Amino acid sequence: MMRVRGFYLDIQEWAHEDPFWVQWAVPSPITRGDGAGNHKIIKQTTSRMHQRVRERLPHLPVLLETAERVHREAVALLEAARATPFNETFEYGETRYLRVLPKVNQVPSRLDHGSPHVYIKEVDSTERRINQSLVEDDASWAWAIIETLRHTGVRAEELTELTHLALVSYKLPDTNEVVPLLQIVPSKSNEERLLLVSPELASVLATIIKRLRDANGGKVPLISRYDSHERVTGLQLPHLFQRRPYWQPQVMSEATPAWSRSPVASRVRSRARLMPWCGPRFGPCDG
């Protein structure tokens, strides 16, 4: 209803600048009073959002501790697997694993011959093999996203827009001390912001940059980000939250954060001793 009213008001405004729209400039059939109930709907929505945050706040320490532990365990298991030759067993966390090389990667004519991915399988288990490289990648990005959201309070869209260029420094005129700042580009509020980078946030951002450089020959790849709201593709920039799901890097989607697909989400519910269907489902806006 308000979209129809806004459309009529837009035509009236355009008619003042372009005579082409004069013939369609008529009063809106929807008056201001017809939309009076929207204020109540907005207040109810805000109330539900605040209640959602209050319900999840007690579980925040569980989320942080679980994300850190899952990340640490995934990295340690990957390192142990890499140090083990193919078709050999190793033990980690009271569990014996077998490092395997898929048959498709043993064909010299294939492009993925000698794949850098590390595959393992539990000994005496009928389950399928595990791509530990992918598990570690999911856990690492889940930890990075959770920590960045916690220390900055940015929105999901603003998170995906962060680039290496957003890290700037400012020299205080009184003490000549140089402080790091994080530039947040205009988003929902259409206002640019500068956030002071705490030591904890600086450590997280440094870990992200190092991860991207190690995987791309010492450089942060320049890639374009598609804005699903504006429906435009931006310039090539060194985005921080990018992954390589296939043959080229891509900026993470704000609609499906990487941490929600990782083992962190399920372990948070189990640690909180809640059933999977009623556990705390954290989102980028829960903070």
PDB file of C-alpha atoms in Angstrom:
ATOM      1  CA  MET A   1       0.000   0.000   0.000  1.00  0.00           C
ATOM      2  CA  MET A   2       2.744   2.438   0.898  1.00  0.00           C
ATOM      3  CA  ARG A   3       4.584   1.537  -2.299  1.00  0.00           C
ATOM      4  CA  VAL A   4       1.535   2.636  -4.313  1.00  0.00           C
ATOM      5  CA  ARG A   5       1.344   5.893  -2.371  1.00  0.00           C
ATOM      6  CA  GLY A   6       5.050   6.463  -2.867  1.00  0.00           C
ATOM      7  CA  PHE A   7       4.733   5.806  -6.596  1.00  0.00           C
ATOM      8  CA  TYR A   8       2.039   8.488  -6.965  1.00  0.00           C
ATOM      9  CA  LEU A   9       4.088  10.960  -4.937  1.00  0.00           C
ATOM     10  CA  ASP A  10       7.150  10.253  -7.074  1.00  0.00           C
ATOM     11  CA  ILE A  11       5.195  11.040 -10.245  1.00  0.00           C
ATOM     12  CA  GLN A  12       4.010  14.334  -8.741  1.00  0.00           C
ATOM     13  CA  GLU A  13       7.605  15.238  -7.899  1.00  0.00           C
ATOM     14  CA  TRP A  14       8.896  14.245 -11.326  1.00  0.00           C
ATOM     15  CA  ALA A  15       6.208  16.410 -12.961  1.00  0.00           C
ATOM     16  CA  HIS A  16       7.812  19.514 -11.443  1.00  0.00           C
ATOM     17  CA  GLU A  17      11.047  18.732 -13.296  1.00  0.00           C
ATOM     18  CA  ASP A  18       9.851  17.034 -16.484  1.00  0.00           C
ATOM     19  CA  PRO A  19       6.587  18.018 -18.293  1.00  0.00           C
ATOM     20  CA  PHE A  20       6.332  14.466 -19.636  1.00  0.00           C
ATOM     21  CA  TRP A  21       4.935  13.278 -16.285  1.00  0.00           C
ATOM     22  CA  VAL A  22       2.296  16.029 -15.938  1.00  0.00           C
ATOM     23  CA  GLN A  23      -0.457  13.989 -17.618  1.00  0.00           C
ATOM     24  CA  TRP A  24      -0.083  11.259 -14.966  1.00  0.00           C
ATOM     25  CA  ALA A  25       0.351  13.559 -11.960  1.00  0.00           C
ATOM     26  CA  VAL A  26      -2.862  12.931  -9.992  1.00  0.00           C
ATOM     27  CA  PRO A  27      -3.606  12.770  -6.264  1.00  0.00           C
ATOM     28  CA  SER A  28      -2.754   9.486  -4.618  1.00  0.00           C
ATOM     29  CA  PRO A  29      -5.776   7.304  -3.832  1.00  0.00           C
ATOM     30  CA  ILE A  30      -4.029   6.259  -0.606  1.00  0.00           C
ATOM     31  CA  THR A  31      -4.018   9.035   1.962  1.00  0.00           C
ATOM     32  CA  ARG A  32      -1.631   9.612   4.828  1.00  0.00           C
ATOM     33  CA  GLY A  33      -4.196   8.256   7.262  1.00  0.00           C
ATOM     34  CA  ASP A  34      -4.395   4.943   5.426  1.00  0.00           C
ATOM     35  CA  GLY A  35      -0.832   4.213   6.429  1.00  0.00           C
ATOM     36  CA  ALA A  36      -1.161   5.218  10.068  1.00  0.00           C
ATOM     37  CA  GLY A  37      -1.151   1.567  11.133  1.00  0.00           C
ATOM     38  CA  ASN A  38       2.345   1.069   9.735  1.00  0.00           C
ATOM     39  CA  HIS A  39       3.879   2.735  12.783  1.00  0.00           C
ATOM     40  CA  LYS A  40       2.406   0.006  14.968  1.00  0.00           C
ATOM     41  CA  ILE A  41       3.791  -2.686  12.657  1.00  0.00           C
ATOM     42  CA  ILE A  42       7.251  -1.085  12.750  1.00  0.00           C
ATOM     43  CA  LYS A  43       7.206  -0.972  16.559  1.00  0.00           C
ATOM     44  CA  GLN A  44       6.149  -4.621  16.730  1.00  0.00           C
ATOM     45  CA  THR A  45       8.973  -5.613  14.361  1.00  0.00           C
ATOM     46  CA  THR A  46      11.502  -3.683  16.439  1.00  0.00           C
ATOM     47  CA  SER A  47      10.201  -5.324  19.590  1.00  0.00           C
ATOM     48  CA  ARG A  48      10.612  -8.806  18.099  1.00  0.00           C
ATOM     49  CA  MET A  49      14.170  -8.001  17.023  1.00  0.00           C
ATOM     50  CA  HIS A  50      15.088  -6.817  20.536  1.00  0.00           C
ATOM     51  CA  GLN A  51      13.506  -9.902  22.075  1.00  0.00           C
ATOM     52  CA  ARG A  52      15.477 -12.109  19.690  1.00  0.00           C
ATOM     53  CA  VAL A  53      18.718 -10.484  20.829  1.00  0.00           C
ATOM     54  CA  ARG A  54      17.788 -10.878  24.515  1.00  0.00           C
ATOM     55  CA  GLU A  55      17.070 -14.578  24.023  1.00  0.00           C
ATOM     56  CA  ARG A  56      20.425 -15.221  22.323  1.00  0.00           C
ATOM     57  CA  LEU A  57      22.630 -13.085  24.540  1.00  0.00           C
ATOM     58  CA  PRO A  58      23.085 -15.803  27.221  1.00  0.00           C
ATOM     59  CA  HIS A  59      24.323 -18.195  24.512  1.00  0.00           C
ATOM     60  CA  LEU A  60      26.929 -15.776  23.108  1.00  0.00           C
ATOM     61  CA  PRO A  61      29.824 -17.146  25.235  1.00  0.00           C
ATOM     62  CA  VAL A  62      28.936 -20.653  24.026  1.00  0.00           C
ATOM     63  CA  LEU A  63      29.010 -19.474  20.418  1.00  0.00           C
ATOM     64  CA  LEU A  64      32.399 -17.771  20.804  1.00  0.00           C
ATOM     65  CA  GLU A  65      34.001 -20.659  22.686  1.00  0.00           C
ATOM     66  CA  THR A  66      32.626 -23.236  20.244  1.00  0.00           C
ATOM     67  CA  ALA A  67      33.766 -21.295  17.187  1.00  0.00           C
ATOM     68  CA  GLU A  68      37.274 -20.972  18.609  1.00  0.00           C
ATOM     69  CA  ARG A  69      37.460 -24.649  19.599  1.00  0.00           C
ATOM     70  CA  VAL A  70      36.091 -25.972  16.292  1.00  0.00           C
ATOM     71  CA  HIS A  71      38.535 -23.754  14.399  1.00  0.00           C
ATOM     72  CA  ARG A  72      41.477 -24.923  16.500  1.00  0.00           C
ATOM     73  CA  GLU A  73      40.563 -28.596  16.179  1.00  0.00           C
ATOM     74  CA  ALA A  74      40.028 -28.360  12.411  1.00  0.00           C
ATOM     75  CA  VAL A  75      43.435 -26.739  11.905  1.00  0.00           C
ATOM     76  CA  ALA A  76      45.188 -29.310  14.105  1.00  0.00           C
ATOM     77  CA  LEU A  77      43.514 -32.241  12.351  1.00  0.00           C
ATOM     78  CA  LEU A  78      44.408 -30.856   8.927  1.00  0.00           C
ATOM     79  CA  GLU A  79      48.057 -30.419   9.913  1.00  0.00           C
ATOM     80  CA  ALA A  80      48.192 -33.955  11.282  1.00  0.00           C
ATOM     81  CA  ALA A  81      46.665 -35.316   8.076  1.00  0.00           C
ATOM     82  CA  ARG A  82      49.085 -33.394   5.852  1.00  0.00           C
ATOM     83  CA  ALA A  83      52.021 -34.827   7.763  1.00  0.00           C
ATOM     84  CA  THR A  84      50.784 -38.372   7.094  1.00  0.00           C
ATOM     85  CA  PRO A  85      51.600 -40.177   3.816  1.00  0.00           C
ATOM     86  CA  PHE A  86      48.806 -41.519   1.639  1.00  0.00           C
ATOM     87  CA  ASN A  87      47.190 -44.787   2.765  1.00  0.00           C
ATOM     88  CA  GLU A  88      48.744 -44.403   6.196  1.00  0.00           C
ATOM     89  CA  THR A  89      46.905 -44.071   9.499  1.00  0.00           C
ATOM     90  CA  PHE A  90      47.331 -41.490  12.228  1.00  0.00           C
ATOM     91  CA  GLU A  91      45.642 -40.743  15.527  1.00  0.00           C
ATOM     92  CA  TYR A  92      44.063 -37.497  16.653  1.00  0.00           C
ATOM     93  CA  GLY A  93      41.819 -36.970  19.657  1.00  0.00           C
ATOM     94  CA  GLU A  94      41.564 -40.689  20.474  1.00  0.00           C
ATOM     95  CA  THR A  95      40.327 -41.368  16.942  1.00  0.00           C
ATOM     96  CA  ARG A  96      42.303 -43.137  14.229  1.00  0.00           C
ATOM     97  CA  TYR A  97      42.130 -41.745  10.718  1.00  0.00           C
ATOM     98  CA  LEU A  98      43.304 -42.938   7.339  1.00  0.00           C
ATOM     99  CA  ARG A  99      44.570 -40.456   4.789  1.00  0.00           C
ATOM    100  CA  VAL A 100      43.167 -41.363   1.404  1.00  0.00           C
ATOM    101  CA  LEU A 101      43.680 -40.155  -2.134  1.00  0.00           C
ATOM    102  CA  PRO A 102      40.540 -40.376  -4.286  1.00  0.00           C
ATOM    103  CA  LYS A 103      40.889 -42.457  -7.419  1.00  0.00           C
ATOM    104  CA  VAL A 104      39.928 -39.516  -9.618  1.00  0.00           C
ATOM    105  CA  ASN A 105      43.014 -37.657  -8.380  1.00  0.00           C
ATOM    106  CA  GLN A 106      45.302 -40.561  -9.263  1.00  0.00           C
ATOM    107  CA  VAL A 107      44.728 -40.173 -13.020  1.00  0.00           C
ATOM    108  CA  PRO A 108      47.629 -38.144 -14.476  1.00  0.00           C
ATOM    109  CA  SER A 109      45.516 -36.855 -17.370  1.00  0.00           C
ATOM    110  CA  ARG A 110      42.996 -35.098 -15.119  1.00  0.00           C
ATOM    111  CA  LEU A 111      43.325 -31.394 -14.364  1.00  0.00           C
ATOM    112  CA  ASP A 112      42.850 -32.056 -10.647  1.00  0.00           C
ATOM    113  CA  HIS A 113      45.605 -34.668 -10.545  1.00  0.00           C
ATOM    114  CA  GLY A 114      47.345 -34.400  -7.193  1.00  0.00           C
ATOM    115  CA  SER A 115      44.587 -32.223  -5.732  1.00  0.00           C
ATOM    116  CA  PRO A 116      45.707 -29.968  -2.848  1.00  0.00           C
ATOM    117  CA  HIS A 117      42.664 -31.072  -0.857  1.00  0.00           C
ATOM    118  CA  VAL A 118      43.354 -33.434   2.030  1.00  0.00           C
ATOM    119  CA  TYR A 119      40.940 -36.347   2.368  1.00  0.00           C
ATOM    120  CA  ILE A 120      40.710 -38.510   5.456  1.00  0.00           C
ATOM    121  CA  LYS A 121      38.468 -41.276   6.745  1.00  0.00           C
ATOM    122  CA  GLU A 122      37.890 -42.756  10.154  1.00  0.00           C
ATOM    123  CA  VAL A 123      39.382 -46.226  10.493  1.00  0.00           C
ATOM    124  CA  ASP A 124      36.799 -49.021  10.771  1.00  0.00           C
ATOM    125  CA  SER A 125      34.042 -46.609   9.780  1.00  0.00           C
ATOM    126  CA  THR A 126      31.504 -46.986   7.008  1.00  0.00           C
ATOM    127  CA  GLU A 127      31.035 -43.247   6.593  1.00  0.00           C
ATOM    128  CA  ARG A 128      32.232 -41.427   3.501  1.00  0.00           C
ATOM    129  CA  ARG A 129      35.613 -39.775   3.365  1.00  0.00           C
ATOM    130  CA  ILE A 130      36.020 -36.269   4.749  1.00  0.00           C
ATOM    131  CA  ASN A 131      37.478 -33.368   2.816  1.00  0.00           C
ATOM    132  CA  GLN A 132      39.385 -31.960   5.775  1.00  0.00           C
ATOM    133  CA  SER A 133      40.620 -28.995   3.736  1.00  0.00           C
ATOM    134  CA  LEU A 134      37.020 -27.903   3.218  1.00  0.00           C
ATOM    135  CA  VAL A 135      36.130 -28.543   6.851  1.00  0.00           C
ATOM    136  CA  GLU A 136      39.049 -26.402   7.991  1.00  0.00           C
ATOM    137  CA  ASP A 137      38.116 -23.675   5.509  1.00  0.00           C
ATOM    138  CA  ASP A 138      34.523 -23.582   6.775  1.00  0.00           C
ATOM    139  CA  ALA A 139      35.613 -23.514  10.408  1.00  0.00           C
ATOM    140  CA  SER A 140      38.207 -20.777   9.815  1.00  0.00           C
ATOM    141  CA  TRP A 141      35.826 -18.467   7.989  1.00  0.00           C
ATOM    142  CA  ALA A 142      33.087 -19.155  10.535  1.00  0.00           C
ATOM    143  CA  TRP A 143      35.415 -18.068  13.323  1.00  0.00           C
ATOM    144  CA  ALA A 144      36.536 -14.991  11.360  1.00  0.00           C
ATOM    145  CA  ILE A 145      32.969 -13.899  10.566  1.00  0.00           C
ATOM    146  CA  ILE A 146      31.736 -14.359  14.142  1.00  0.00           C
ATOM    147  CA  GLU A 147      34.681 -12.460  15.640  1.00  0.00           C
ATOM    148  CA  THR A 148      34.436  -9.617  13.111  1.00  0.00           C
ATOM    149  CA  LEU A 149      30.711  -9.185  13.694  1.00  0.00           C
ATOM    150  CA  ARG A 150      31.262  -9.267  17.452  1.00  0.00           C
ATOM    151  CA  HIS A 151      33.989  -6.622  17.513  1.00  0.00           C
ATOM    152  CA  THR A 152      32.481  -4.261  14.921  1.00  0.00           C
ATOM    153  CA  GLY A 153      28.709  -4.672  15.074  1.00  0.00           C
ATOM    154  CA  VAL A 154      28.449  -4.165  11.312  1.00  0.00           C
ATOM    155  CA  ARG A 155      25.593  -5.486   9.193  1.00  0.00           C
ATOM    156  CA  ALA A 156      25.930  -8.543   6.997  1.00  0.00           C
ATOM    157  CA  GLU A 157      26.060  -6.432   3.848  1.00  0.00           C
ATOM    158  CA  GLU A 158      28.721  -4.175   5.348  1.00  0.00           C
ATOM    159  CA  LEU A 159      30.741  -7.241   6.306  1.00  0.00           C
ATOM    160  CA  THR A 160      30.873  -8.500   2.719  1.00  0.00           C
ATOM    161  CA  GLU A 161      31.867  -5.018   1.510  1.00  0.00           C
ATOM    162  CA  LEU A 162      34.983  -4.849   3.691  1.00  0.00           C
ATOM    163  CA  THR A 163      38.192  -4.614   1.663  1.00  0.00           C
ATOM    164  CA  HIS A 164      41.881  -4.420   2.407  1.00  0.00           C
ATOM    165  CA  LEU A 165      41.644  -0.716   1.522  1.00  0.00           C
ATOM    166  CA  ALA A 166      39.216  -0.178   4.414  1.00  0.00           C
ATOM    167  CA  LEU A 167      42.098  -0.443   6.882  1.00  0.00           C
ATOM    168  CA  VAL A 168      43.454   3.070   7.361  1.00  0.00           C
ATOM    169  CA  SER A 169      45.551   4.779   9.997  1.00  0.00           C
ATOM    170  CA  TYR A 170      45.124   8.115  11.758  1.00  0.00           C
ATOM    171  CA  LYS A 171      47.769  10.082  13.597  1.00  0.00           C
ATOM    172  CA  LEU A 172      46.548  11.818  16.724  1.00  0.00           C
ATOM    173  CA  PRO A 173      47.581  15.485  16.646  1.00  0.00           C
ATOM    174  CA  ASP A 174      48.259  15.706  20.397  1.00  0.00           C
ATOM    175  CA  THR A 175      50.327  12.573  21.035  1.00  0.00           C
ATOM    176  CA  ASN A 176      51.392  11.709  17.452  1.00  0.00           C
ATOM    177  CA  GLU A 177      50.122   8.195  18.144  1.00  0.00           C
ATOM    178  CA  VAL A 178      49.011   6.237  15.097  1.00  0.00           C
ATOM    179  CA  VAL A 179      45.720   4.381  15.592  1.00  0.00           C
ATOM    180  CA  PRO A 180      44.217   1.891  13.117  1.00  0.00           C
ATOM    181  CA  LEU A 181      40.729   2.557  11.800  1.00  0.00           C
ATOM    182  CA  LEU A 182      38.262   0.481   9.807  1.00  0.00           C
ATOM    183  CA  GLN A 183      36.269   2.307   7.146  1.00  0.00           C
ATOM    184  CA  ILE A 184      32.651   1.173   6.718  1.00  0.00           C
ATOM    185  CA  VAL A 185      31.185   2.221   3.370  1.00  0.00           C
ATOM    186  CA  PRO A 186      27.651   3.706   3.253  1.00  0.00           C
ATOM    187  CA  SER A 187      24.983   1.030   3.429  1.00  0.00           C
ATOM    188  CA  LYS A 188      21.487   1.031   4.941  1.00  0.00           C
ATOM    189  CA  SER A 189      21.916   4.350   6.750  1.00  0.00           C
ATOM    190  CA  ASN A 190      23.749   5.852   3.730  1.00  0.00           C
ATOM    191  CA  GLU A 191      26.466   7.147   6.074  1.00  0.00           C
ATOM    192  CA  GLU A 192      30.157   6.373   6.074  1.00  0.00           C
ATOM    193  CA  ARG A 193      31.665   5.333   9.395  1.00  0.00           C
ATOM    194  CA  LEU A 194      35.119   4.910  10.877  1.00  0.00           C
ATOM    195  CA  LEU A 195      35.568   2.323  13.635  1.00  0.00           C
ATOM    196  CA  LEU A 196      38.522   2.129  15.969  1.00  0.00           C
ATOM    197  CA  VAL A 197      40.280  -1.207  15.502  1.00  0.00           C
ATOM    198  CA  SER A 198      40.827  -2.943  18.832  1.00  0.00           C
ATOM    199  CA  PRO A 199      43.779  -5.308  19.346  1.00  0.00           C
ATOM    200  CA  GLU A 200      41.416  -8.296  19.164  1.00  0.00           C
ATOM    201  CA  LEU A 201      39.879  -7.109  15.889  1.00  0.00           C
ATOM    202  CA  ALA A 202      43.330  -6.322  14.484  1.00  0.00           C
ATOM    203  CA  SER A 203      44.393  -9.909  15.197  1.00  0.00           C
ATOM    204  CA  VAL A 204      41.329 -11.291  13.382  1.00  0.00           C
ATOM    205  CA  LEU A 205      41.814  -9.054  10.336  1.00  0.00           C
ATOM    206  CA  ALA A 206      45.518  -9.904  10.199  1.00  0.00           C
ATOM    207  CA  THR A 207      44.633 -13.614  10.230  1.00  0.00           C
ATOM    208  CA  ILE A 208      42.203 -13.107   7.339  1.00  0.00           C
ATOM    209  CA  ILE A 209      44.735 -11.171   5.261  1.00  0.00           C
ATOM    210  CA  LYS A 210      47.448 -13.751   5.915  1.00  0.00           C
ATOM    211  CA  ARG A 211      45.094 -16.561   4.898  1.00  0.00           C
ATOM    212  CA  LEU A 212      44.255 -14.858   1.615  1.00  0.00           C
ATOM    213  CA  ARG A 213      47.892 -14.073   0.856  1.00  0.00           C
ATOM    214  CA  ASP A 214      49.093 -17.580   1.623  1.00  0.00           C
ATOM    215  CA  ALA A 215      46.520 -19.038  -0.770  1.00  0.00           C
ATOM    216  CA  ASN A 216      47.130 -16.542  -3.588  1.00  0.00           C
ATOM    217  CA  GLY A 217      50.868 -16.103  -3.945  1.00  0.00           C
ATOM    218  CA  GLY A 218      51.279 -13.315  -1.400  1.00  0.00           C
ATOM    219  CA  LYS A 219      48.470 -11.107  -2.746  1.00  0.00           C
ATOM    220  CA  VAL A 220      44.843 -10.422  -1.902  1.00  0.00           C
ATOM    221  CA  PRO A 221      42.924 -11.136  -5.141  1.00  0.00           C
ATOM    222  CA  LEU A 222      40.989  -8.330  -6.798  1.00  0.00           C
ATOM    223  CA  ILE A 223      37.417  -9.462  -7.409  1.00  0.00           C
ATOM    224  CA  SER A 224      34.068  -7.837  -8.111  1.00  0.00           C
ATOM    225  CA  ARG A 225      31.110  -8.041  -5.777  1.00  0.00           C
ATOM    226  CA  TYR A 226      27.552  -8.336  -7.042  1.00  0.00           C
ATOM    227  CA  ASP A 227      25.098  -6.220  -5.047  1.00  0.00           C
ATOM    228  CA  SER A 228      21.851  -8.187  -4.929  1.00  0.00           C
ATOM    229  CA  HIS A 229      19.923  -5.121  -3.716  1.00  0.00           C
ATOM    230  CA  GLU A 230      21.130  -2.609  -6.291  1.00  0.00           C
ATOM    231  CA  ARG A 231      21.572  -5.377  -8.899  1.00  0.00           C
ATOM    232  CA  VAL A 232      24.927  -4.032 -10.028  1.00  0.00           C
ATOM    233  CA  THR A 233      28.452  -5.448 -10.114  1.00  0.00           C
ATOM    234  CA  GLY A 234      31.044  -3.332  -8.358  1.00  0.00           C
ATOM    235  CA  LEU A 235      34.656  -2.625  -9.162  1.00  0.00           C
ATOM    236  CA  GLN A 236      37.432  -5.131  -8.634  1.00  0.00           C
ATOM    237  CA  LEU A 237      38.648  -4.643  -5.074  1.00  0.00           C
ATOM    238  CA  PRO A 238      40.668  -6.682  -2.551  1.00  0.00           C
ATOM    239  CA  HIS A 239      37.659  -7.954  -0.601  1.00  0.00           C
ATOM    240  CA  LEU A 240      38.526  -9.569   2.711  1.00  0.00           C
ATOM    241  CA  PHE A 241      35.648 -12.023   2.936  1.00  0.00           C
ATOM    242  CA  GLN A 242      36.167 -13.991  -0.250  1.00  0.00           C
ATOM    243  CA  ARG A 243      36.459 -17.705  -0.905  1.00  0.00           C
ATOM    244  CA  ARG A 244      37.316 -19.930  -3.832  1.00  0.00           C
ATOM    245  CA  PRO A 245      34.449 -22.433  -4.045  1.00  0.00           C
ATOM    246  CA  TYR A 246      35.358 -23.413  -7.598  1.00  0.00           C
ATOM    247  CA  TRP A 247      37.963 -22.154 -10.046  1.00  0.00           C
ATOM    248  CA  GLN A 248      37.783 -18.463  -9.167  1.00  0.00           C
ATOM    249  CA  PRO A 249      37.391 -16.494  -5.927  1.00  0.00           C
ATOM    250  CA  GLN A 250      34.005 -15.039  -5.020  1.00  0.00           C
ATOM    251  CA  VAL A 251      32.800 -12.630  -2.361  1.00  0.00           C
ATOM    252  CA  MET A 252      30.764 -14.388   0.302  1.00  0.00           C
ATOM    253  CA  SER A 253      27.015 -13.995   0.120  1.00  0.00           C
ATOM    254  CA  GLU A 254      25.335 -12.050   2.904  1.00  0.00           C
ATOM    255  CA  ALA A 255      22.248 -14.249   2.592  1.00  0.00           C
ATOM    256  CA  THR A 256      24.072 -17.496   3.478  1.00  0.00           C
ATOM    257  CA  PRO A 257      26.915 -16.722   5.917  1.00  0.00           C
ATOM    258  CA  ALA A 258      29.674 -19.316   5.835  1.00  0.00           C
ATOM    259  CA  TRP A 259      29.519 -20.014   9.552  1.00  0.00           C
ATOM    260  CA  SER A 260      25.919 -21.276   9.370  1.00  0.00           C
ATOM    261  CA  ARG A 261      27.013 -24.121   7.071  1.00  0.00           C
ATOM    262  CA  SER A 262      29.961 -25.127   9.240  1.00  0.00           C
ATOM    263  CA  PRO A 263      30.024 -27.520  12.220  1.00  0.00           C
ATOM    264  CA  VAL A 264      29.882 -24.473  14.512  1.00  0.00           C
ATOM    265  CA  ALA A 265      26.110 -24.035  14.204  1.00  0.00           C
ATOM    266  CA  SER A 266      25.259 -27.599  15.194  1.00  0.00           C
ATOM    267  CA  ARG A 267      27.839 -27.714  17.980  1.00  0.00           C
ATOM    268  CA  VAL A 268      26.481 -24.495  19.500  1.00  0.00           C
ATOM    269  CA  ARG A 269      23.082 -26.120  19.917  1.00  0.00           C
ATOM    270  CA  SER A 270      24.581 -29.286  21.381  1.00  0.00           C
ATOM    271  CA  ARG A 271      26.770 -27.337  23.794  1.00  0.00           C
ATOM    272  CA  ALA A 272      23.750 -25.332  24.932  1.00  0.00           C
ATOM    273  CA  ARG A 273      21.928 -28.662  25.518  1.00  0.00           C
ATOM    274  CA  LEU A 274      19.081 -27.612  23.250  1.00  0.00           C
ATOM    275  CA  MET A 275      17.301 -29.692  20.645  1.00  0.00           C
ATOM    276  CA  PRO A 276      18.413 -29.013  17.039  1.00  0.00           C
ATOM    277  CA  TRP A 277      14.998 -27.698  16.005  1.00  0.00           C
ATOM    278  CA  CYS A 278      14.676 -25.239  18.904  1.00  0.00           C
ATOM    279  CA  GLY A 279      18.284 -24.244  19.464  1.00  0.00           C
ATOM    280  CA  PRO A 280      19.548 -20.681  19.192  1.00  0.00           C
ATOM    281  CA  ARG A 281      19.926 -19.904  15.499  1.00  0.00           C
ATOM    282  CA  PHE A 282      22.306 -16.976  15.401  1.00  0.00           C
ATOM    283  CA  GLY A 283      22.273 -14.542  12.471  1.00  0.00           C
ATOM    284  CA  PRO A 284      24.425 -11.562  11.414  1.00  0.00           C
ATOM    285  CA  CYS A 285      21.927  -9.144  13.011  1.00  0.00           C
ATOM    286  CA  ASP A 286      21.867 -10.860  16.410  1.00  0.00           C
ATOM    287  CA  GLY A 287      24.088  -8.433  18.232  1.00  0.00           C
TER     288      GLY A 287
END
